Amino acid sequence: MLDIKADVETGSSLSQAFRKFPLQFDALYCNLVSAGEQAGILDTLLDRLATYKEKIIAIKSKIKSAMFYPISILVVAFVITAVIMIFVIPAFKEVFKSFGADLPAPTLIVMAISDFFVAYWWAIFSIIGGGFYAFFESWKRSE
């Protein structure tokens, strides 16, 4: 803000001062401010831009809160599935081996997936943890 103030005090237009901060003021914002300066309606335009930004922030907030529930359901479902694959299925596998019977293909597939989870649990949880980290970092940046 102090840089913008200094630029305006030295004779730059407000839109030129805003252009030096592209992360805070995008091209549309700067162009609208420039048009408002040229038309002499900068005060009205800034009020409209403020209202627009407030609406965008409110919409983003609603979207984030709406996404929280489905994401939490997916996380819980994955944790339950992982626990079943790592702890429960291997116990059943030992019981099935003791029977000595031929197992159907879907059961063999589930057991193979369980073996994969048991062998590579660290990689699976590392990838998921990295995904959560990336997700929450992008969530923070969007605010």
mmCIF file of C-alpha atoms in Angstrom:
data_model
loop_
_atom_site.group_PDB
_atom_site.id
_atom_site.type_symbol
_atom_site.label_atom_id
_atom_site.label_comp_id
_atom_site.label_asym_id
_atom_site.label_seq_id
_atom_site.Cartn_x
_atom_site.Cartn_y
_atom_site.Cartn_z
ATOM 1 C CA MET A 1 0.000 0.000 0.000
ATOM 2 C CA LEU A 2 2.824 2.379 0.778
ATOM 3 C CA ASP A 3 4.371 1.726 -2.637
ATOM 4 C CA ILE A 4 1.064 2.499 -4.344
ATOM 5 C CA LYS A 5 0.686 5.663 -2.280
ATOM 6 C CA ALA A 6 4.224 6.755 -3.153
ATOM 7 C CA ASP A 7 3.638 6.115 -6.876
ATOM 8 C CA VAL A 8 0.415 8.130 -6.888
ATOM 9 C CA GLU A 9 2.055 10.974 -4.946
ATOM 10 C CA THR A 10 4.873 11.123 -7.527
ATOM 11 C CA GLY A 11 2.398 11.537 -10.380
ATOM 12 C CA SER A 12 1.614 8.012 -11.544
ATOM 13 C CA SER A 13 -1.979 7.111 -12.153
ATOM 14 C CA LEU A 14 -3.660 4.681 -9.788
ATOM 15 C CA SER A 15 -3.951 2.068 -12.529
ATOM 16 C CA GLN A 16 -0.209 2.301 -13.268
ATOM 17 C CA ALA A 17 0.544 1.889 -9.570
ATOM 18 C CA PHE A 18 -1.750 -1.163 -9.429
ATOM 19 C CA ARG A 19 -0.025 -2.756 -12.442
ATOM 20 C CA LYS A 20 3.164 -3.123 -10.384
ATOM 21 C CA PHE A 21 1.336 -5.685 -8.217
ATOM 22 C CA PRO A 22 -0.108 -8.276 -10.632
ATOM 23 C CA LEU A 23 -0.790 -10.827 -7.884
ATOM 24 C CA GLN A 24 -3.084 -8.431 -6.047
ATOM 25 C CA PHE A 25 -4.524 -6.535 -9.027
ATOM 26 C CA ASP A 26 -5.120 -8.524 -12.216
ATOM 27 C CA ALA A 27 -5.268 -7.020 -15.723
ATOM 28 C CA LEU A 28 -9.060 -6.670 -15.659
ATOM 29 C CA TYR A 29 -8.910 -4.739 -12.396
ATOM 30 C CA CYS A 30 -6.174 -2.412 -13.690
ATOM 31 C CA ASN A 31 -7.950 -1.809 -16.994
ATOM 32 C CA LEU A 32 -11.221 -0.980 -15.246
ATOM 33 C CA VAL A 33 -9.448 1.453 -12.921
ATOM 34 C CA SER A 34 -7.777 3.041 -15.947
ATOM 35 C CA ALA A 35 -11.150 3.407 -17.682
ATOM 36 C CA GLY A 36 -12.618 4.902 -14.511
ATOM 37 C CA GLU A 37 -9.772 7.413 -14.331
ATOM 38 C CA GLN A 38 -10.257 8.469 -17.945
ATOM 39 C CA ALA A 39 -14.048 8.717 -17.618
ATOM 40 C CA GLY A 40 -13.880 10.594 -14.319
ATOM 41 C CA ILE A 41 -15.946 8.018 -12.436
ATOM 42 C CA LEU A 42 -13.187 6.414 -10.405
ATOM 43 C CA ASP A 43 -15.124 6.575 -7.123
ATOM 44 C CA THR A 44 -18.144 4.749 -8.573
ATOM 45 C CA LEU A 45 -15.945 2.214 -10.290
ATOM 46 C CA LEU A 46 -13.935 1.485 -7.144
ATOM 47 C CA ASP A 47 -17.182 0.946 -5.221
ATOM 48 C CA ARG A 48 -18.337 -1.536 -7.866
ATOM 49 C CA LEU A 49 -14.980 -3.301 -7.874
ATOM 50 C CA ALA A 50 -15.078 -3.584 -4.081
ATOM 51 C CA THR A 51 -18.579 -5.068 -4.257
ATOM 52 C CA TYR A 52 -17.416 -7.465 -6.973
ATOM 53 C CA LYS A 53 -14.417 -8.600 -4.901
ATOM 54 C CA GLU A 54 -16.623 -9.095 -1.825
ATOM 55 C CA LYS A 55 -19.025 -11.254 -3.842
ATOM 56 C CA ILE A 56 -16.155 -13.320 -5.249
ATOM 57 C CA ILE A 57 -14.758 -13.881 -1.752
ATOM 58 C CA ALA A 58 -18.209 -14.922 -0.495
ATOM 59 C CA ILE A 59 -18.666 -17.360 -3.381
ATOM 60 C CA LYS A 60 -15.215 -18.886 -2.827
ATOM 61 C CA SER A 61 -16.009 -19.283 0.853
ATOM 62 C CA LYS A 62 -19.286 -21.046 0.066
ATOM 63 C CA ILE A 63 -17.559 -23.364 -2.402
ATOM 64 C CA LYS A 64 -14.881 -24.242 0.134
ATOM 65 C CA SER A 65 -17.401 -24.979 2.850
ATOM 66 C CA ALA A 66 -19.473 -27.059 0.418
ATOM 67 C CA MET A 67 -16.391 -29.096 -0.541
ATOM 68 C CA PHE A 68 -15.400 -29.850 3.049
ATOM 69 C CA TYR A 69 -18.036 -32.543 3.657
ATOM 70 C CA PRO A 70 -17.385 -34.630 0.502
ATOM 71 C CA ILE A 71 -13.632 -34.433 1.027
ATOM 72 C CA SER A 72 -13.947 -35.549 4.637
ATOM 73 C CA ILE A 73 -16.166 -38.474 3.558
ATOM 74 C CA LEU A 74 -13.536 -39.538 1.001
ATOM 75 C CA VAL A 75 -10.778 -39.343 3.616
ATOM 76 C CA VAL A 76 -12.737 -41.461 6.094
ATOM 77 C CA ALA A 77 -13.617 -43.978 3.364
ATOM 78 C CA PHE A 78 -9.973 -44.275 2.339
ATOM 79 C CA VAL A 79 -8.790 -44.752 5.928
ATOM 80 C CA ILE A 80 -11.385 -47.465 6.531
ATOM 81 C CA THR A 81 -10.466 -49.187 3.256
ATOM 82 C CA ALA A 82 -6.767 -49.028 4.109
ATOM 83 C CA VAL A 83 -7.355 -50.520 7.562
ATOM 84 C CA ILE A 84 -9.393 -53.340 6.040
ATOM 85 C CA MET A 85 -6.777 -54.004 3.353
ATOM 86 C CA ILE A 86 -3.812 -53.910 5.737
ATOM 87 C CA PHE A 87 -5.229 -55.688 8.791
ATOM 88 C CA VAL A 88 -8.511 -57.518 8.106
ATOM 89 C CA ILE A 89 -7.961 -59.108 4.681
ATOM 90 C CA PRO A 90 -4.589 -60.669 5.634
ATOM 91 C CA ALA A 91 -6.306 -62.359 8.605
ATOM 92 C CA PHE A 92 -8.987 -63.758 6.299
ATOM 93 C CA LYS A 93 -6.275 -64.844 3.873
ATOM 94 C CA GLU A 94 -4.778 -67.114 6.537
ATOM 95 C CA VAL A 95 -8.216 -68.590 7.280
ATOM 96 C CA PHE A 96 -8.840 -69.246 3.589
ATOM 97 C CA LYS A 97 -5.425 -70.887 3.230
ATOM 98 C CA SER A 98 -6.257 -73.279 6.062
ATOM 99 C CA PHE A 99 -9.389 -74.402 4.168
ATOM 100 C CA GLY A 100 -7.316 -75.397 1.163
ATOM 101 C CA ALA A 101 -10.224 -74.643 -1.201
ATOM 102 C CA ASP A 102 -10.063 -72.866 -4.554
ATOM 103 C CA LEU A 103 -11.143 -69.263 -4.175
ATOM 104 C CA PRO A 104 -13.167 -67.262 -6.711
ATOM 105 C CA ALA A 105 -11.399 -64.670 -8.851
ATOM 106 C CA PRO A 106 -12.859 -61.575 -7.098
ATOM 107 C CA THR A 107 -11.594 -62.883 -3.747
ATOM 108 C CA LEU A 108 -8.137 -63.460 -5.217
ATOM 109 C CA ILE A 109 -8.144 -59.929 -6.643
ATOM 110 C CA VAL A 110 -9.045 -58.428 -3.254
ATOM 111 C CA MET A 111 -6.263 -60.473 -1.647
ATOM 112 C CA ALA A 112 -3.768 -59.273 -4.271
ATOM 113 C CA ILE A 113 -4.781 -55.661 -3.615
ATOM 114 C CA SER A 114 -4.391 -56.309 0.107
ATOM 115 C CA ASP A 115 -0.908 -57.743 -0.474
ATOM 116 C CA PHE A 116 -0.028 -54.582 -2.399
ATOM 117 C CA PHE A 117 -1.296 -52.389 0.460
ATOM 118 C CA VAL A 118 0.667 -54.421 3.012
ATOM 119 C CA ALA A 119 3.870 -54.317 0.942
ATOM 120 C CA TYR A 120 3.694 -50.654 -0.090
ATOM 121 C CA TRP A 121 1.672 -48.990 2.693
ATOM 122 C CA TRP A 122 4.426 -46.445 3.251
ATOM 123 C CA ALA A 123 4.403 -45.343 -0.403
ATOM 124 C CA ILE A 124 0.617 -45.147 -0.540
ATOM 125 C CA PHE A 125 0.384 -43.031 2.599
ATOM 126 C CA SER A 126 3.310 -40.850 1.464
ATOM 127 C CA ILE A 127 1.570 -40.099 -1.827
ATOM 128 C CA ILE A 128 -1.712 -39.394 -0.048
ATOM 129 C CA GLY A 129 0.048 -37.185 2.512
ATOM 130 C CA GLY A 130 1.767 -35.266 -0.292
ATOM 131 C CA GLY A 131 -1.569 -34.870 -2.025
ATOM 132 C CA PHE A 132 -3.160 -33.483 1.134
ATOM 133 C CA TYR A 133 -0.238 -31.117 1.630
ATOM 134 C CA ALA A 134 -0.537 -29.844 -1.960
ATOM 135 C CA PHE A 135 -4.312 -29.532 -1.606
ATOM 136 C CA PHE A 136 -4.135 -27.498 1.598
ATOM 137 C CA GLU A 137 -1.351 -25.287 0.232
ATOM 138 C CA SER A 138 -3.458 -24.485 -2.834
ATOM 139 C CA TRP A 139 -6.450 -23.945 -0.515
ATOM 140 C CA LYS A 140 -4.463 -21.379 1.479
ATOM 141 C CA ARG A 141 -3.279 -19.583 -1.667
ATOM 142 C CA SER A 142 -6.801 -19.227 -3.003
ATOM 143 C CA GLU A 143 -7.770 -17.128 0.021
#
